[in-house]
Structure formats: C-alpha cells, structure tokens
PDB file of C-alpha atoms in Angstrom:
ATOM      1  CA  MET G   1       0.000   0.000   0.000  1.00 45.00           C
ATOM      2  CA  THR G   2       1.455   3.350  -1.018  1.00 44.00           C
ATOM      3  CA  PRO G   3       1.834   6.124   1.581  1.00 43.00           C
ATOM      4  CA  SER G   4      -0.656   8.355  -0.233  1.00 43.00           C
ATOM      5  CA  HIS G   5      -3.239   5.546  -0.387  1.00 45.00           C
ATOM      6  CA  PHE G   6      -2.724   4.909   3.300  1.00 41.00           C
ATOM      7  CA  SER G   7      -3.198   8.620   4.062  1.00 44.00           C
ATOM      8  CA  ARG G   8      -6.516   8.593   2.187  1.00 44.00           C
ATOM      9  CA  ILE G   9      -7.764   5.577   4.133  1.00 43.00           C
ATOM     10  CA  LEU G  10      -6.540   7.033   7.414  1.00 47.00           C
ATOM     11  CA  ILE G  11      -8.331  10.325   6.913  1.00 44.00           C
ATOM     12  CA  SER G  12     -11.527   8.861   5.460  1.00 46.00           C
ATOM     13  CA  LYS G  13     -12.063   6.660   8.492  1.00 43.00           C
ATOM     14  CA  LEU G  14     -11.996   9.473  11.043  1.00 42.00           C
ATOM     15  CA  PRO G  15     -15.188   9.404  13.160  1.00 40.00           C
ATOM     16  CA  LYS G  16     -17.842  12.110  13.227  1.00 37.00           C
ATOM     17  CA  ILE G  17     -17.261  15.180  15.333  1.00 33.00           C
ATOM     18  CA  ILE G  18     -18.376  14.916  18.924  1.00 34.00           C
ATOM     19  CA  PRO G  19     -20.716  17.770  19.892  1.00 37.00           C
ATOM     20  CA  LYS G  20     -19.042  20.201  22.194  1.00 37.00           C
ATOM     21  CA  SER G  21     -20.541  20.575  25.637  1.00 36.00           C
ATOM     22  CA  THR G  22     -21.599  23.952  26.943  1.00 33.00           C
ATOM     23  CA  ILE G  23     -18.733  25.531  28.844  1.00 33.00           C
ATOM     24  CA  ASN G  24     -18.777  28.796  30.759  1.00 35.00           C
ATOM     25  CA  PHE G  25     -15.363  30.428  31.113  1.00 30.00           C
ATOM     26  CA  THR G  26     -14.970  32.773  34.067  1.00 30.00           C
ATOM     27  CA  SER G  27     -12.081  34.672  35.519  1.00 31.00           C
ATOM     28  CA  THR G  28     -11.978  32.251  38.451  1.00 31.00           C
ATOM     29  CA  ILE G  29     -11.056  29.247  36.271  1.00 30.00           C
ATOM     30  CA  LYS G  30      -7.396  28.243  36.462  1.00 36.00           C
ATOM     31  CA  TYR G  31      -7.102  27.138  32.859  1.00 36.00           C
ATOM     32  CA  TYR G  32      -3.624  25.732  33.339  1.00 41.00           C
ATOM     33  CA  SER G  33      -4.621  23.389  36.172  1.00 41.00           C
ATOM     34  CA  THR G  34      -8.031  22.086  35.129  1.00 45.00           C
ATOM     35  CA  PRO G  35      -7.848  19.955  31.969  1.00 47.00           C
ATOM     36  CA  SER G  36     -11.629  19.424  32.171  1.00 51.00           C
ATOM     37  CA  THR G  37     -12.065  23.071  31.181  1.00 83.00           C
ATOM     38  CA  TYR G  38     -11.630  21.951  27.590  1.00 94.00           C
ATOM     39  CA  GLN G  39     -13.219  19.105  25.644  1.00 94.00           C
ATOM     40  CA  PHE G  40     -10.623  18.462  22.933  1.00 96.00           C
ATOM     41  CA  ILE G  41      -7.327  19.570  24.503  1.00 97.00           C
ATOM     42  CA  LYS G  42      -5.468  19.242  27.802  1.00 97.00           C
ATOM     43  CA  VAL G  43      -3.552  22.161  29.266  1.00 97.00           C
ATOM     44  CA  GLU G  44      -0.950  22.298  32.018  1.00 96.00           C
ATOM     45  CA  LYS G  45       2.237  24.002  33.117  1.00 97.00           C
ATOM     46  CA  SER G  46       5.433  21.973  33.167  1.00 96.00           C
ATOM     47  CA  GLY G  47       9.132  22.271  33.938  1.00 95.00           C
ATOM     48  CA  GLU G  48      10.952  22.726  37.208  1.00 95.00           C
ATOM     49  CA  LYS G  49       9.690  26.301  37.542  1.00 95.00           C
ATOM     50  CA  LYS G  50       6.324  25.606  35.894  1.00 96.00           C
ATOM     51  CA  ASN G  51       7.253  28.134  33.239  1.00 97.00           C
ATOM     52  CA  VAL G  52       6.473  26.029  30.156  1.00 98.00           C
ATOM     53  CA  GLY G  53       2.879  25.798  28.969  1.00 98.00           C
ATOM     54  CA  VAL G  54       1.959  22.387  27.542  1.00 98.00           C
ATOM     55  CA  ILE G  55      -1.055  21.916  25.273  1.00 98.00           C
ATOM     56  CA  THR G  56      -2.006  18.352  24.353  1.00 98.00           C
ATOM     57  CA  LEU G  57      -4.446  17.686  21.504  1.00 97.00           C
ATOM     58  CA  ASP G  58      -6.939  15.192  22.881  1.00 96.00           C
ATOM     59  CA  ARG G  59      -9.222  13.483  20.366  1.00 95.00           C
ATOM     60  CA  PRO G  60      -7.506  10.091  20.541  1.00 94.00           C
ATOM     61  CA  LYS G  61     -10.252   8.069  18.842  1.00 92.00           C
ATOM     62  CA  ALA G  62     -10.106  10.450  15.873  1.00 93.00           C
ATOM     63  CA  LEU G  63      -6.287  10.529  15.788  1.00 95.00           C
ATOM     64  CA  ASN G  64      -6.597  14.147  16.961  1.00 96.00           C
ATOM     65  CA  ALA G  65      -8.431  15.215  13.803  1.00 93.00           C
ATOM     66  CA  LEU G  66      -8.727  18.994  13.799  1.00 94.00           C
ATOM     67  CA  CYS G  67     -12.394  19.826  14.103  1.00 93.00           C
ATOM     68  CA  GLN G  68     -13.482  23.456  14.396  1.00 92.00           C
ATOM     69  CA  ASP G  69     -14.062  23.247  18.151  1.00 94.00           C
ATOM     70  CA  LEU G  70     -10.614  21.777  18.756  1.00 96.00           C
ATOM     71  CA  VAL G  71      -8.967  24.600  16.802  1.00 95.00           C
ATOM     72  CA  THR G  72     -11.028  27.165  18.728  1.00 95.00           C
ATOM     73  CA  GLU G  73      -9.902  25.656  22.038  1.00 96.00           C
ATOM     74  CA  LEU G  74      -6.290  25.508  20.836  1.00 97.00           C
ATOM     75  CA  ASN G  75      -6.343  29.190  19.885  1.00 96.00           C
ATOM     76  CA  GLU G  76      -7.795  30.121  23.271  1.00 96.00           C
ATOM     77  CA  ALA G  77      -5.155  28.124  25.163  1.00 97.00           C
ATOM     78  CA  ILE G  78      -2.363  29.646  23.063  1.00 97.00           C
ATOM     79  CA  GLN G  79      -3.679  33.160  23.784  1.00 96.00           C
ATOM     80  CA  LYS G  80      -3.881  32.511  27.523  1.00 97.00           C
ATOM     81  CA  PHE G  81      -0.344  31.165  27.755  1.00 97.00           C
ATOM     82  CA  ASP G  82       0.830  34.023  25.531  1.00 96.00           C
ATOM     83  CA  SER G  83      -0.513  36.555  28.038  1.00 96.00           C
ATOM     84  CA  ASP G  84       0.698  34.649  31.131  1.00 96.00           C
ATOM     85  CA  ASN G  85       3.881  36.325  32.384  1.00 95.00           C
ATOM     86  CA  SER G  86       4.954  33.179  34.246  1.00 96.00           C
ATOM     87  CA  VAL G  87       5.172  31.213  30.972  1.00 97.00           C
ATOM     88  CA  GLY G  88       8.225  31.644  28.766  1.00 97.00           C
ATOM     89  CA  ALA G  89       7.558  29.016  26.100  1.00 98.00           C
ATOM     90  CA  ILE G  90       4.756  26.746  24.896  1.00 98.00           C
ATOM     91  CA  VAL G  91       4.872  23.068  23.903  1.00 98.00           C
ATOM     92  CA  LEU G  92       2.189  21.656  21.600  1.00 98.00           C
ATOM     93  CA  THR G  93       1.818  17.879  21.335  1.00 98.00           C
ATOM     94  CA  GLY G  94      -0.603  15.006  20.729  1.00 97.00           C
ATOM     95  CA  ASN G  95      -0.184  11.351  21.631  1.00 95.00           C
ATOM     96  CA  GLU G  96       2.130   8.577  20.442  1.00 92.00           C
ATOM     97  CA  ARG G  97      -0.262   7.529  17.654  1.00 95.00           C
ATOM     98  CA  ALA G  98      -0.840  10.975  16.236  1.00 97.00           C
ATOM     99  CA  PHE G  99       0.077  14.602  16.646  1.00 97.00           C
ATOM    100  CA  ALA G 100      -2.912  15.288  14.391  1.00 96.00           C
ATOM    101  CA  ALA G 101      -3.977  13.167  11.406  1.00 93.00           C
ATOM    102  CA  GLY G 102      -5.452  16.136   9.558  1.00 89.00           C
ATOM    103  CA  ALA G 103      -8.600  18.235   9.443  1.00 86.00           C
ATOM    104  CA  ASP G 104     -11.960  16.638  10.204  1.00 84.00           C
ATOM    105  CA  ILE G 105     -12.978  15.618   6.665  1.00 87.00           C
ATOM    106  CA  LYS G 106     -16.590  14.776   7.514  1.00 87.00           C
ATOM    107  CA  GLU G 107     -17.001  18.241   8.985  1.00 86.00           C
ATOM    108  CA  MET G 108     -15.980  19.965   5.741  1.00 86.00           C
ATOM    109  CA  ALA G 109     -16.993  17.482   3.025  1.00 88.00           C
ATOM    110  CA  ASP G 110     -20.224  19.291   2.089  1.00 88.00           C
ATOM    111  CA  ASN G 111     -18.771  22.810   2.097  1.00 85.00           C
ATOM    112  CA  THR G 112     -19.155  24.937  -1.029  1.00 89.00           C
ATOM    113  CA  PHE G 113     -16.892  27.668  -2.381  1.00 91.00           C
ATOM    114  CA  SER G 114     -19.397  30.353  -1.428  1.00 91.00           C
ATOM    115  CA  LYS G 115     -19.766  28.914   2.087  1.00 91.00           C
ATOM    116  CA  ASN G 116     -15.989  28.821   2.510  1.00 87.00           C
ATOM    117  CA  ILE G 117     -15.783  32.485   1.487  1.00 90.00           C
ATOM    118  CA  THR G 118     -18.718  33.788   3.537  1.00 89.00           C
ATOM    119  CA  SER G 119     -17.733  31.810   6.642  1.00 86.00           C
ATOM    120  CA  ALA G 120     -14.019  32.647   6.256  1.00 86.00           C
ATOM    121  CA  PHE G 121     -13.290  28.928   6.493  1.00 86.00           C
ATOM    122  CA  LEU G 122      -9.804  28.178   7.908  1.00 85.00           C
ATOM    123  CA  GLU G 123      -9.196  31.859   8.697  1.00 86.00           C
ATOM    124  CA  HIS G 124      -9.081  31.117  12.429  1.00 87.00           C
ATOM    125  CA  TRP G 125      -6.484  28.353  12.048  1.00 88.00           C
ATOM    126  CA  SER G 126      -3.557  30.755  12.367  1.00 90.00           C
ATOM    127  CA  GLY G 127      -3.662  31.204  16.157  1.00 92.00           C
ATOM    128  CA  VAL G 128      -0.513  29.138  16.738  1.00 96.00           C
ATOM    129  CA  ALA G 129       1.444  31.169  14.191  1.00 95.00           C
ATOM    130  CA  LYS G 130       0.359  34.433  15.841  1.00 95.00           C
ATOM    131  CA  ALA G 131       1.771  33.552  19.270  1.00 96.00           C
ATOM    132  CA  ARG G 132       4.383  36.032  20.465  1.00 96.00           C
ATOM    133  CA  LYS G 133       6.078  33.423  22.640  1.00 97.00           C
ATOM    134  CA  PRO G 134       8.024  30.526  21.112  1.00 98.00           C
ATOM    135  CA  VAL G 135       5.904  27.453  20.390  1.00 98.00           C
ATOM    136  CA  ILE G 136       7.581  24.037  20.191  1.00 98.00           C
ATOM    137  CA  ALA G 137       5.817  21.162  18.452  1.00 98.00           C
ATOM    138  CA  ALA G 138       6.519  17.735  19.988  1.00 98.00           C
ATOM    139  CA  VAL G 139       5.352  15.410  17.226  1.00 98.00           C
ATOM    140  CA  ASN G 140       4.697  11.698  17.593  1.00 97.00           C
ATOM    141  CA  GLY G 141       2.878   9.494  15.109  1.00 97.00           C
ATOM    142  CA  TYR G 142       1.007  11.117  12.238  1.00 97.00           C
ATOM    143  CA  ALA G 143       1.262  14.819  11.424  1.00 97.00           C
ATOM    144  CA  LEU G 144      -0.763  14.831   8.219  1.00 97.00           C
ATOM    145  CA  GLY G 145      -2.614  17.556   6.326  1.00 96.00           C
ATOM    146  CA  GLY G 146      -3.771  20.135   8.846  1.00 95.00           C
ATOM    147  CA  GLY G 147      -1.683  18.370  11.486  1.00 96.00           C
ATOM    148  CA  CYS G 148       1.483  18.969   9.495  1.00 97.00           C
ATOM    149  CA  GLU G 149       0.367  22.558   8.886  1.00 97.00           C
ATOM    150  CA  ILE G 150      -0.221  23.204  12.599  1.00 97.00           C
ATOM    151  CA  ALA G 151       3.220  21.742  13.385  1.00 98.00           C
ATOM    152  CA  MET G 152       4.775  24.079  10.806  1.00 98.00           C
ATOM    153  CA  MET G 153       3.074  27.066  12.469  1.00 97.00           C
ATOM    154  CA  CYS G 154       5.214  26.294  15.513  1.00 98.00           C
ATOM    155  CA  ASP G 155       8.681  27.827  15.802  1.00 98.00           C
ATOM    156  CA  ILE G 156      10.583  24.591  16.429  1.00 98.00           C
ATOM    157  CA  ILE G 157       9.606  20.989  15.697  1.00 98.00           C
ATOM    158  CA  TYR G 158      10.942  18.060  17.743  1.00 98.00           C
ATOM    159  CA  ALA G 159       9.863  14.660  16.432  1.00 98.00           C
ATOM    160  CA  GLY G 160       9.598  11.164  17.837  1.00 98.00           C
ATOM    161  CA  ASP G 161      11.465   8.559  15.795  1.00 97.00           C
ATOM    162  CA  LYS G 162       8.213   7.036  14.476  1.00 96.00           C
ATOM    163  CA  ALA G 163       6.649  10.347  13.416  1.00 98.00           C
ATOM    164  CA  LYS G 164       5.301  10.751   9.876  1.00 98.00           C
ATOM    165  CA  PHE G 165       4.731  14.052   8.073  1.00 98.00           C
ATOM    166  CA  GLY G 166       2.637  14.588   4.962  1.00 97.00           C
ATOM    167  CA  GLN G 167       0.171  16.694   2.978  1.00 97.00           C
ATOM    168  CA  PRO G 168      -2.228  14.031   1.594  1.00 96.00           C
ATOM    169  CA  GLU G 169      -4.981  16.450   0.515  1.00 96.00           C
ATOM    170  CA  ILE G 170      -4.388  15.690  -3.170  1.00 97.00           C
ATOM    171  CA  ALA G 171      -5.684  12.148  -2.581  1.00 95.00           C
ATOM    172  CA  ILE G 172      -9.113  13.452  -1.567  1.00 94.00           C
ATOM    173  CA  GLY G 173      -9.497  15.999  -4.334  1.00 96.00           C
ATOM    174  CA  THR G 174      -8.257  19.169  -2.695  1.00 94.00           C
ATOM    175  CA  ILE G 175      -5.033  20.951  -1.726  1.00 95.00           C
ATOM    176  CA  PRO G 176      -3.511  22.164   1.550  1.00 95.00           C
ATOM    177  CA  GLY G 177      -5.332  25.249   2.826  1.00 93.00           C
ATOM    178  CA  ALA G 178      -3.582  26.247   6.061  1.00 94.00           C
ATOM    179  CA  GLY G 179      -0.027  26.773   4.865  1.00 95.00           C
ATOM    180  CA  GLY G 180       0.969  23.393   3.456  1.00 96.00           C
ATOM    181  CA  THR G 181       2.041  24.738   0.064  1.00 97.00           C
ATOM    182  CA  GLN G 182       3.706  27.821   1.572  1.00 96.00           C
ATOM    183  CA  ARG G 183       5.413  26.926   4.859  1.00 96.00           C
ATOM    184  CA  LEU G 184       6.489  23.493   3.614  1.00 97.00           C
ATOM    185  CA  THR G 185       8.148  25.030   0.534  1.00 97.00           C
ATOM    186  CA  ARG G 186       9.988  27.561   2.680  1.00 95.00           C
ATOM    187  CA  ALA G 187      11.086  24.826   5.091  1.00 96.00           C
ATOM    188  CA  ILE G 188      12.311  22.120   2.716  1.00 97.00           C
ATOM    189  CA  GLY G 189      12.528  23.706  -0.744  1.00 96.00           C
ATOM    190  CA  LYS G 190      10.417  23.583  -3.875  1.00 97.00           C
ATOM    191  CA  SER G 191      11.297  20.134  -5.246  1.00 97.00           C
ATOM    192  CA  LYS G 192      10.676  18.145  -2.061  1.00 97.00           C
ATOM    193  CA  ALA G 193       7.586  20.167  -1.146  1.00 97.00           C
ATOM    194  CA  MET G 194       6.166  19.748  -4.652  1.00 98.00           C
ATOM    195  CA  GLU G 195       6.722  15.992  -4.468  1.00 98.00           C
ATOM    196  CA  MET G 196       4.919  15.734  -1.129  1.00 98.00           C
ATOM    197  CA  VAL G 197       1.997  17.966  -2.149  1.00 98.00           C
ATOM    198  CA  LEU G 198       1.455  16.390  -5.586  1.00 98.00           C
ATOM    199  CA  THR G 199       1.747  12.760  -4.445  1.00 98.00           C
ATOM    200  CA  GLY G 200       0.431  12.876  -0.899  1.00 97.00           C
ATOM    201  CA  ASN G 201       3.431  10.787   0.147  1.00 97.00           C
ATOM    202  CA  GLN G 202       4.551  10.872   3.762  1.00 97.00           C
ATOM    203  CA  ILE G 203       8.107  11.324   5.006  1.00 98.00           C
ATOM    204  CA  THR G 204       9.658   9.846   8.127  1.00 98.00           C
ATOM    205  CA  ALA G 205      11.030  11.794  11.077  1.00 98.00           C
ATOM    206  CA  GLU G 206      14.552  11.046   9.852  1.00 97.00           C
ATOM    207  CA  GLU G 207      13.738  12.368   6.374  1.00 98.00           C
ATOM    208  CA  ALA G 208      12.048  15.424   7.898  1.00 98.00           C
ATOM    209  CA  GLU G 209      15.145  16.196   9.964  1.00 98.00           C
ATOM    210  CA  LYS G 210      17.413  15.749   6.942  1.00 97.00           C
ATOM    211  CA  ALA G 211      15.178  18.075   4.885  1.00 97.00           C
ATOM    212  CA  GLY G 212      15.175  20.772   7.584  1.00 97.00           C
ATOM    213  CA  LEU G 213      11.523  20.454   8.584  1.00 98.00           C
ATOM    214  CA  VAL G 214      12.399  19.025  11.995  1.00 98.00           C
ATOM    215  CA  SER G 215      15.073  20.299  14.380  1.00 98.00           C
ATOM    216  CA  LYS G 216      15.802  17.036  16.253  1.00 98.00           C
ATOM    217  CA  VAL G 217      14.520  13.458  16.497  1.00 98.00           C
ATOM    218  CA  PHE G 218      14.154  11.560  19.778  1.00 98.00           C
ATOM    219  CA  PRO G 219      12.700   8.234  20.905  1.00 97.00           C
ATOM    220  CA  ALA G 220       8.901   8.545  20.980  1.00 96.00           C
ATOM    221  CA  ASP G 221       8.697   8.373  24.768  1.00 96.00           C
ATOM    222  CA  LYS G 222      11.281  11.140  25.198  1.00 97.00           C
ATOM    223  CA  VAL G 223      10.171  13.788  22.706  1.00 98.00           C
ATOM    224  CA  VAL G 224       7.726  15.684  24.945  1.00 98.00           C
ATOM    225  CA  ALA G 225      10.201  15.782  27.842  1.00 97.00           C
ATOM    226  CA  GLU G 226      12.905  17.034  25.481  1.00 98.00           C
ATOM    227  CA  ALA G 227      10.554  19.708  24.126  1.00 98.00           C
ATOM    228  CA  VAL G 228       9.780  20.852  27.681  1.00 98.00           C
ATOM    229  CA  LYS G 229      13.500  20.933  28.447  1.00 98.00           C
ATOM    230  CA  LEU G 230      14.017  23.138  25.403  1.00 98.00           C
ATOM    231  CA  GLY G 231      11.133  25.336  26.550  1.00 98.00           C
ATOM    232  CA  GLU G 232      12.768  25.684  29.969  1.00 98.00           C
ATOM    233  CA  LYS G 233      16.020  26.788  28.345  1.00 97.00           C
ATOM    234  CA  ILE G 234      14.198  29.413  26.283  1.00 98.00           C
ATOM    235  CA  ALA G 235      12.160  30.537  29.313  1.00 97.00           C
ATOM    236  CA  SER G 236      15.368  31.113  31.287  1.00 96.00           C
ATOM    237  CA  HIS G 237      16.190  34.070  29.044  1.00 97.00           C
ATOM    238  CA  SER G 238      14.540  37.477  28.889  1.00 97.00           C
ATOM    239  CA  GLN G 239      11.014  37.008  27.504  1.00 96.00           C
ATOM    240  CA  LEU G 240      11.231  40.477  25.986  1.00 96.00           C
ATOM    241  CA  THR G 241      14.422  39.663  24.104  1.00 97.00           C
ATOM    242  CA  VAL G 242      13.143  36.229  23.053  1.00 97.00           C
ATOM    243  CA  THR G 243      10.098  37.915  21.499  1.00 97.00           C
ATOM    244  CA  LEU G 244      12.317  40.277  19.506  1.00 97.00           C
ATOM    245  CA  ALA G 245      14.563  37.411  18.373  1.00 97.00           C
ATOM    246  CA  LYS G 246      11.567  35.328  17.242  1.00 97.00           C
ATOM    247  CA  GLU G 247      10.180  38.265  15.289  1.00 97.00           C
ATOM    248  CA  ALA G 248      13.532  38.876  13.602  1.00 97.00           C
ATOM    249  CA  VAL G 249      13.888  35.244  12.490  1.00 97.00           C
ATOM    250  CA  ASN G 250      10.327  35.196  11.127  1.00 96.00           C
ATOM    251  CA  LYS G 251      11.001  38.364   9.116  1.00 95.00           C
ATOM    252  CA  ALA G 252      13.656  36.438   7.186  1.00 94.00           C
ATOM    253  CA  TYR G 253      10.818  34.674   5.334  1.00 91.00           C
ATOM    254  CA  GLU G 254       9.016  37.893   4.460  1.00 92.00           C
ATOM    255  CA  MET G 255      11.742  40.365   3.494  1.00 95.00           C
ATOM    256  CA  THR G 256      14.632  40.693   1.088  1.00 96.00           C
ATOM    257  CA  LEU G 257      18.066  40.100   2.586  1.00 96.00           C
ATOM    258  CA  GLN G 258      18.825  43.822   2.804  1.00 97.00           C
ATOM    259  CA  GLU G 259      15.442  44.592   4.393  1.00 97.00           C
ATOM    260  CA  GLY G 260      15.943  41.731   6.839  1.00 96.00           C
ATOM    261  CA  LEU G 261      19.430  42.860   7.793  1.00 97.00           C
ATOM    262  CA  HIS G 262      18.122  46.373   8.417  1.00 97.00           C
ATOM    263  CA  PHE G 263      15.267  45.033  10.562  1.00 97.00           C
ATOM    264  CA  GLU G 264      17.656  42.818  12.535  1.00 97.00           C
ATOM    265  CA  LYS G 265      20.025  45.739  13.187  1.00 97.00           C
ATOM    266  CA  ARG G 266      17.165  47.886  14.489  1.00 97.00           C
ATOM    267  CA  MET G 267      15.968  45.072  16.789  1.00 96.00           C
ATOM    268  CA  PHE G 268      19.525  44.602  18.054  1.00 97.00           C
ATOM    269  CA  GLN G 269      19.854  48.321  18.708  1.00 97.00           C
ATOM    270  CA  ALA G 270      16.457  48.380  20.414  1.00 96.00           C
ATOM    271  CA  THR G 271      17.541  45.801  22.992  1.00 97.00           C
ATOM    272  CA  PHE G 272      19.910  48.434  24.419  1.00 97.00           C
ATOM    273  CA  SER G 273      16.896  50.341  25.691  1.00 97.00           C
ATOM    274  CA  THR G 274      15.906  47.421  27.945  1.00 97.00           C
ATOM    275  CA  ASP G 275      16.821  46.663  31.555  1.00 97.00           C
ATOM    276  CA  ASP G 276      17.457  43.042  30.578  1.00 97.00           C
ATOM    277  CA  GLN G 277      20.248  43.980  28.165  1.00 97.00           C
ATOM    278  CA  LYS G 278      21.949  45.971  30.925  1.00 96.00           C
ATOM    279  CA  GLU G 279      21.496  43.121  33.408  1.00 96.00           C
ATOM    280  CA  GLY G 280      22.595  40.434  30.940  1.00 96.00           C
ATOM    281  CA  MET G 281      25.843  42.151  29.991  1.00 96.00           C
ATOM    282  CA  LYS G 282      26.589  43.206  33.564  1.00 96.00           C
ATOM    283  CA  ALA G 283      26.075  39.623  34.746  1.00 96.00           C
ATOM    284  CA  PHE G 284      28.395  38.369  31.994  1.00 96.00           C
ATOM    285  CA  ILE G 285      31.137  40.801  33.034  1.00 97.00           C
ATOM    286  CA  GLU G 286      30.645  39.912  36.701  1.00 97.00           C
ATOM    287  CA  LYS G 287      30.631  36.174  35.880  1.00 97.00           C
ATOM    288  CA  ARG G 288      27.248  35.483  37.477  1.00 96.00           C
ATOM    289  CA  PRO G 289      23.854  34.290  36.246  1.00 95.00           C
ATOM    290  CA  PRO G 290      21.612  37.147  35.062  1.00 96.00           C
ATOM    291  CA  LYS G 291      18.338  37.980  36.789  1.00 96.00           C
ATOM    292  CA  PHE G 292      16.032  39.074  34.009  1.00 96.00           C
ATOM    293  CA  THR G 293      12.895  41.080  34.765  1.00 95.00           C
ATOM    294  CA  ASN G 294      11.491  41.165  31.230  1.00 94.00           C
ATOM    295  CA  GLN G 295      11.779  44.932  31.203  1.00 94.00           C
TER     296      GLN G 295
END
C-alpha cells in the first residue's frame, strides 16, 4: 500500500465530530490546572519552575483530527499562555499515535466555495502562528494535512522517531489550505515540497530532519520531555528579548536580505533600551547568572 493511499484511508475513516458541551469560562477558572475546562485539549504548566505551557491535543479516537471546536480551544489556550507572564515558552503535542492526522474531513466534506468564502473557512487556524512566545511542536505518530500545517506554524519541531509528516490532501481531491504549500516550501525547498503535495506521500522523522523540517529526532517516549527541556532553556532568558529574536527570524521569510538585515540591526539596537540587556551584559562581566525582569 502506497503512503498516499494509506493517508486517504486514514483520513476517510476518522469518526464524526463529537458535539461540544456547553462551557462557561470565568475569571476564576485556572485554565492551566483544570484539563476538564476543555473538551478536545489538555492544558498544564510543566518544567521545574512551571514556566512552560503544555497543550495536548486530545481526540484520541479520531487521531486528533482537527475539528473546528478543537482549533477554537487551541487558539484560546495559546492566547492565555501568551498573556501569562509566568510562561516563557509553549509546547504543543498530541499522543504517540498521532500529533494530528489532519482536518476533520466529515465536517468539511459538504462545504461549497461560497460557504468557505462567507464563513471565512480556515481563517481562524492561524492562532498558533500568531503567538508572540516561542511554540515548540513535539510530534509523535502522524502529522498529516492540517496536522502537518499546525506543526509548521510552531517555531521549532521536535519529532519522535516514528513520526510521519505529509500533505495528503491531493488524494481526496483538494489541496492544503492552512499553509501546506507555503510553509512546507519555505522549510524544505520547492522540489521536495512539490513531491509531497502532488503525491500525498509521507516522510519519516529522519527524512524530515534531513530536509530541515524538523530540528531534532528523539525516541517517541522522550520527545515531549525534550521539548519541555528546550522550553525551559528558552524561558530562562529574557522574555522580551526572546520575542524580539523570534520576530527577527520570522522576518527572514518575508523580506529581502537587505530589508531583513536592516530590521535585525534595528531590533539589536532596540535591545539596548531594555533593563534586561543591561542586566545580561553586567552579569556576563561579573561572571554570574543574570536575573532578568522582562523589562
């Protein structure tokens, strides 16, 4: 069985969406300590200092298929961690079978072009990409279609050794719609991206690392812990400076080299107006750990 044929079978057998229960969010809810707050995701803080937000996609019977309610919950959790000053980085993961096997096909199968336009279908999928804080994808199992696209919205991807990445939309008569033709091409180049998009073929974690899609590969049972460890390292730095650094790297995909170099120089110069730059350099000279205040 070819990878693309397998992707088609995998996606077509996803179960129907489970109706979302009525949930009332209030200011008294501790969203990071009560997983029951959400129906399709789990949320917690992790790390020694509890400074890494962890979001786990949780539709296991559907291989974490991305229904509209799941994406809405994911965006809300990302926004809350993004505005939480105690969190310095965010980890997004699924389970060992699947990070996310794609969008919920049964939910969208009867859509029309006019409905997609008037409802702004997929417009709200970009919440992960809009996060100011670094987001690390810890991918195990299948990251297909929308799952691969969500992973690529993250800033860094760590993969378990059995992970599979792919854009199988071509096998069901459509194309990627949440960045699969754009972010994948920027990540791994035109030829490899074109092959994946036009065939629907999957690539392994090892191939993804070799192509530059994935930063590192770990045993499946270690990848989340390693992602949290990376998040802790990032969170140990000035959150203000990390935000500027993330923005500068992202601009490299949107600007010419000269424009990017100019933007980088201005961001570098701007750090000298912060307390954290003064503290960081003073601590280096004094041979002590810095105490950043994110100011």
